Coordinates of C-alpha atoms in Angstrom, one line a residue:
X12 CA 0.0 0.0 0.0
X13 CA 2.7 2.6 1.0
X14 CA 4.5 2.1 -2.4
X15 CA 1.4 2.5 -4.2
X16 CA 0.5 5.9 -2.3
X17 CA 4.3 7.2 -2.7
X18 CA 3.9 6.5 -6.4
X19 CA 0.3 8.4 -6.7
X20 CA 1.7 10.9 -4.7
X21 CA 4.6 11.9 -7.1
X22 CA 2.6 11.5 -9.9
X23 CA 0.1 13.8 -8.4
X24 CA 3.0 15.9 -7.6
X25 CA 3.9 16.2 -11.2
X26 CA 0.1 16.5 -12.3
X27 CA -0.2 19.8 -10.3
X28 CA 3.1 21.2 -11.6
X29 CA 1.5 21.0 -14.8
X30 CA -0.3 24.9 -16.0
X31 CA -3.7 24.7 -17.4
X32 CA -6.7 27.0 -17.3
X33 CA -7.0 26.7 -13.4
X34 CA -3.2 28.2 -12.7
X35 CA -4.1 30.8 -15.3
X36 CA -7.3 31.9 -13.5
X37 CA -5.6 31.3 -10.2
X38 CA -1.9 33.5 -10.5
X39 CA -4.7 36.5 -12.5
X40 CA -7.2 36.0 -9.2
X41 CA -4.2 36.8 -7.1
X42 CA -2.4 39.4 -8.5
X43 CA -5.4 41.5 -9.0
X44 CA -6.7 40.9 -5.6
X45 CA -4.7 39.7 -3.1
X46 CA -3.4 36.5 -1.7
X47 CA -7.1 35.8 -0.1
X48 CA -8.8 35.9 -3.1
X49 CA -6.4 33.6 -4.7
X50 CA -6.5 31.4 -1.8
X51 CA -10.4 31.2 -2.3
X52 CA -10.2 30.4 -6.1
X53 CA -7.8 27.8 -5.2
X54 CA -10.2 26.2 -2.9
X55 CA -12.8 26.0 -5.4
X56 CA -10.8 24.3 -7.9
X57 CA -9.7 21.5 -5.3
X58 CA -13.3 21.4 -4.4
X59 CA -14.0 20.7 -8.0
X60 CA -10.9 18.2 -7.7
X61 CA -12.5 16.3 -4.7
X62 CA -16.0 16.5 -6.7
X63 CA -14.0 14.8 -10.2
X64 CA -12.5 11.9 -7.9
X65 CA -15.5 10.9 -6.1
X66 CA -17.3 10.5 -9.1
X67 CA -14.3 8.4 -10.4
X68 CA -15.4 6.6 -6.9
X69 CA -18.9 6.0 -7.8
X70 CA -18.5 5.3 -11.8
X71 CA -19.8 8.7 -13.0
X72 CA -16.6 9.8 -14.4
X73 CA -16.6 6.6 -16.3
X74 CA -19.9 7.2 -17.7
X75 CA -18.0 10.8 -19.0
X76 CA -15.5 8.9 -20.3
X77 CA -17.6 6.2 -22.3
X78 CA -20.2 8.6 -24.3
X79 CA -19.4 10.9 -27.3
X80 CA -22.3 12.3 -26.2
X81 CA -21.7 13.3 -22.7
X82 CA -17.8 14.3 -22.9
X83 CA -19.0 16.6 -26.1
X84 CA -21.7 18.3 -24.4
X85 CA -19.0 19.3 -20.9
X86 CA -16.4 19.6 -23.5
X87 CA -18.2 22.9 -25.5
X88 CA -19.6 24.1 -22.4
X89 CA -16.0 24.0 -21.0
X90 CA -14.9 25.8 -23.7
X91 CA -17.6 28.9 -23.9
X92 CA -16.9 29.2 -20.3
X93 CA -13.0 29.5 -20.6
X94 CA -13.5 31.8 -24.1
X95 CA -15.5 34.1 -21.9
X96 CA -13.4 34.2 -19.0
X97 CA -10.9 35.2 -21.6
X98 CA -12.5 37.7 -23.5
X99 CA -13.7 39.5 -19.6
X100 CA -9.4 39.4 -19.1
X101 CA -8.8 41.4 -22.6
X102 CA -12.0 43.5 -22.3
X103 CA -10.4 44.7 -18.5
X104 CA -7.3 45.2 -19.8
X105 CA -9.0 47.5 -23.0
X106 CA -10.7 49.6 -20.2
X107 CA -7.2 50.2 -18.5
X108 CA -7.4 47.9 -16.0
X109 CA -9.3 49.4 -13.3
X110 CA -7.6 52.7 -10.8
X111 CA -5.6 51.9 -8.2
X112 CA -3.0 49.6 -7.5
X113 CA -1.7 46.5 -6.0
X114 CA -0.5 48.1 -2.8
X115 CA -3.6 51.0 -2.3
X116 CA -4.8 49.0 0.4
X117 CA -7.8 51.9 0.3
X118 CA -10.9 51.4 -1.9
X119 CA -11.9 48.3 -3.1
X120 CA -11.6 47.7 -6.6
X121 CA -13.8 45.4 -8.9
X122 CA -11.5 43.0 -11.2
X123 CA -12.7 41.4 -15.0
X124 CA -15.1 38.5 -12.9
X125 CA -16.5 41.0 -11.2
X126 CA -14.9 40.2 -7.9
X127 CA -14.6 42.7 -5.1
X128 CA -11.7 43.2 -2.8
X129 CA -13.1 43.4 0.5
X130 CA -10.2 43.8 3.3
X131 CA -13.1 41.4 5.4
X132 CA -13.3 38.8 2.2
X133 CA -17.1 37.7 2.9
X134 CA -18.7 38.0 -0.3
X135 CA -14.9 38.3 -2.4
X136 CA -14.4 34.9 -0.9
X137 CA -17.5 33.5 -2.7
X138 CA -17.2 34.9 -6.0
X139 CA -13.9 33.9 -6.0
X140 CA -14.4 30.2 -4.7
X141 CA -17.6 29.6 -7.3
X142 CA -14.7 30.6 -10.0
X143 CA -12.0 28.2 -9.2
X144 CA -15.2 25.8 -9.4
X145 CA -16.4 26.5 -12.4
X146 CA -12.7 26.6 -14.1
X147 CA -12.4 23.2 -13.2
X148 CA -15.6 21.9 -13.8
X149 CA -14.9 23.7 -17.2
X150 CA -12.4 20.9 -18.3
X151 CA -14.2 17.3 -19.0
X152 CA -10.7 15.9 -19.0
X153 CA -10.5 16.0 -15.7
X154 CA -13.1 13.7 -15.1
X155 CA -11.9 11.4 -17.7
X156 CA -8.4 12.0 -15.9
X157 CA -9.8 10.6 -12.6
X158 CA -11.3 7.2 -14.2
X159 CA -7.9 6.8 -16.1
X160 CA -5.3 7.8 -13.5
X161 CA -6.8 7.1 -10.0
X162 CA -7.2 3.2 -10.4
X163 CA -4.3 2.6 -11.1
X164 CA -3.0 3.2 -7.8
X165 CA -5.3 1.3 -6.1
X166 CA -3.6 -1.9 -4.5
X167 CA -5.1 -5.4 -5.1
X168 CA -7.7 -6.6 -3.4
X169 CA -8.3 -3.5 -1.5
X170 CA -11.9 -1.6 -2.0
X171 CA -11.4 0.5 -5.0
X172 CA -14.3 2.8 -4.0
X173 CA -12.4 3.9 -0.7
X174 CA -9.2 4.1 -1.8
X175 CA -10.1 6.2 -4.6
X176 CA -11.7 8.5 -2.4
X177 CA -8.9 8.8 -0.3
X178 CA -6.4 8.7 -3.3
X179 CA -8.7 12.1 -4.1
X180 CA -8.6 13.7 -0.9
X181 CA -4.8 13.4 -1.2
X182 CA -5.0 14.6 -4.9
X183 CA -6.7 17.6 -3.0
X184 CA -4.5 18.4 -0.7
X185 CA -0.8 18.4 -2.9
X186 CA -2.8 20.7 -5.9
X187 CA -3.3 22.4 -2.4
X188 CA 0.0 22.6 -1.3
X189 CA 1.3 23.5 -4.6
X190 CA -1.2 26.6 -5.6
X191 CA -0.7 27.6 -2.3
X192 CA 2.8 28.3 -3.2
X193 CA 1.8 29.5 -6.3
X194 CA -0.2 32.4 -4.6
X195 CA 2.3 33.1 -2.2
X196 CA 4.8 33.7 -4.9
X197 CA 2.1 36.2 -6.8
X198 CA 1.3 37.9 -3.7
X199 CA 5.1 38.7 -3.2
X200 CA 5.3 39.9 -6.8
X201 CA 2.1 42.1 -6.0
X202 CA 3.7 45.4 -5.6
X203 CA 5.2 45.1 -9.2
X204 CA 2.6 43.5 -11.0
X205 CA 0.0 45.5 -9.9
X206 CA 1.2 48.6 -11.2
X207 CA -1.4 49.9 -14.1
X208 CA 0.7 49.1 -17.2
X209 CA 1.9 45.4 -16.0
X210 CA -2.0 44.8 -15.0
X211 CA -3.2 45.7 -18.6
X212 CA -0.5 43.4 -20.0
X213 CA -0.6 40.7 -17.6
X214 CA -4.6 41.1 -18.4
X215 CA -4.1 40.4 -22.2
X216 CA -1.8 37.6 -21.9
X217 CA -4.3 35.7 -19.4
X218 CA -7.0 36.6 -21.8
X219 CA -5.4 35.3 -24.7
X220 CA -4.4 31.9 -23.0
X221 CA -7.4 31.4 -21.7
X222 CA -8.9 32.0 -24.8
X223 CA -6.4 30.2 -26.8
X224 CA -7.4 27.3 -24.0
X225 CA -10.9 27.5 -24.9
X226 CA -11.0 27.0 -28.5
X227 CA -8.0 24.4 -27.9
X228 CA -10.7 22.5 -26.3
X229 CA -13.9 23.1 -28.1
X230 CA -11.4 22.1 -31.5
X231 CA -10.1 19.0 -29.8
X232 CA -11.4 15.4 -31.0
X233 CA -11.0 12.4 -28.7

């Protein structure tokens, strides 16, 4: 068992390391508003992590994984949601990307998502958390991810539903660890990139990626 969980765990390791729409939306969540906010989109995503495994648990992701029909439908939905994510990013950016800047620490300023920066978080918090949810709810290859990757960590004859919950919860917990890091490092770097011309740029680039991401995705064939 302990060689099978070091193994999942490095491969889970590397799995994290890997950018995708989620980092994207994460590293833009905290530069334009703070380490909290970031913090709260990351624990949407790993909620939509914990969500993709379970499923993997009960056979749901297996039934994404097994019809055209079903991967196709998450698949374009995915994608309008990434492509409009996107074009918010660019459209922010075009308007000058709000007043103020990173280290104001004054007024609170409203960023392309319409999330408010609230020194109490409260309502920032949720906007923020339902966003790192729907980004990863955006991507059907997770869930086809979970039914491929997970079981084959899973010792023999041990009960693949638990194990794959807890194989999730772990999965959880190091994307965790490592966009944790990832906000910390932003949040450092706050003070240069929030000054107005880095935010506009920074804005386009994340706006073009995710874009980029979007059609990527409603283009791809399986």
């Amino acid at each position: 068992m302990l060689e099978s969980l070091f193994a999942f765990a490095g491969a889970a390791v590397l799995i994290a390391m890997a950018p995708g729409p989620s980092t994207v939306v994460i590293m833009r969540q905290s530069m334009r508003s703070g380490r909290r906010a970031g913090l709260a989109t990351v624990l949407g995503n790993e909620t939509g992590v914990l969500v993709w495994g379970v499923a993997a648990a009960v056979g749901l992701s297996a039934l994404l994984a097994a019809s055209r029909l079903a991967y196709d439908g998450l698949r374009l939905a995915g994608a309008v949601v990434l492509v409009w994510f996107g074009v918010r990013a660019l459209w922010h950016a075009r308007r000058g990307g709000g007043s103020g800047g990173a280290g104001s620490g004054g007024a609170a300023e409203v960023d392309g998502e319409g999330v408010e920066e609230a020194s109490n978080g409260g309502y920032s918090w949720l906007r923020c958390y339902r966003l790192g949810l729907v980004t990863n709810f955006a991507n059907p290859k997770a869930g086809v991810f979970a039914v491929s990757f997970l079981p084959q960590f899973v010792p023999e004859g041990w009960p693949v539903p638990v194990v794959l919950v807890g194989f999730s919860v772990l999965w959880a917990l190091i994307d965790l660890a490592w966009y944790a890091v990832v906000v910390w490092l932003v949040g450092a770097a706050r003070r240069v990139l929030g000054r107005p011309g880095v935010r506009r740029r920074l804005d386009q680039v994340s706006g073009v990626v995710l874009v980029g991401l979007g059609v990527r995705l409603a283009a791809e064939t399986r």
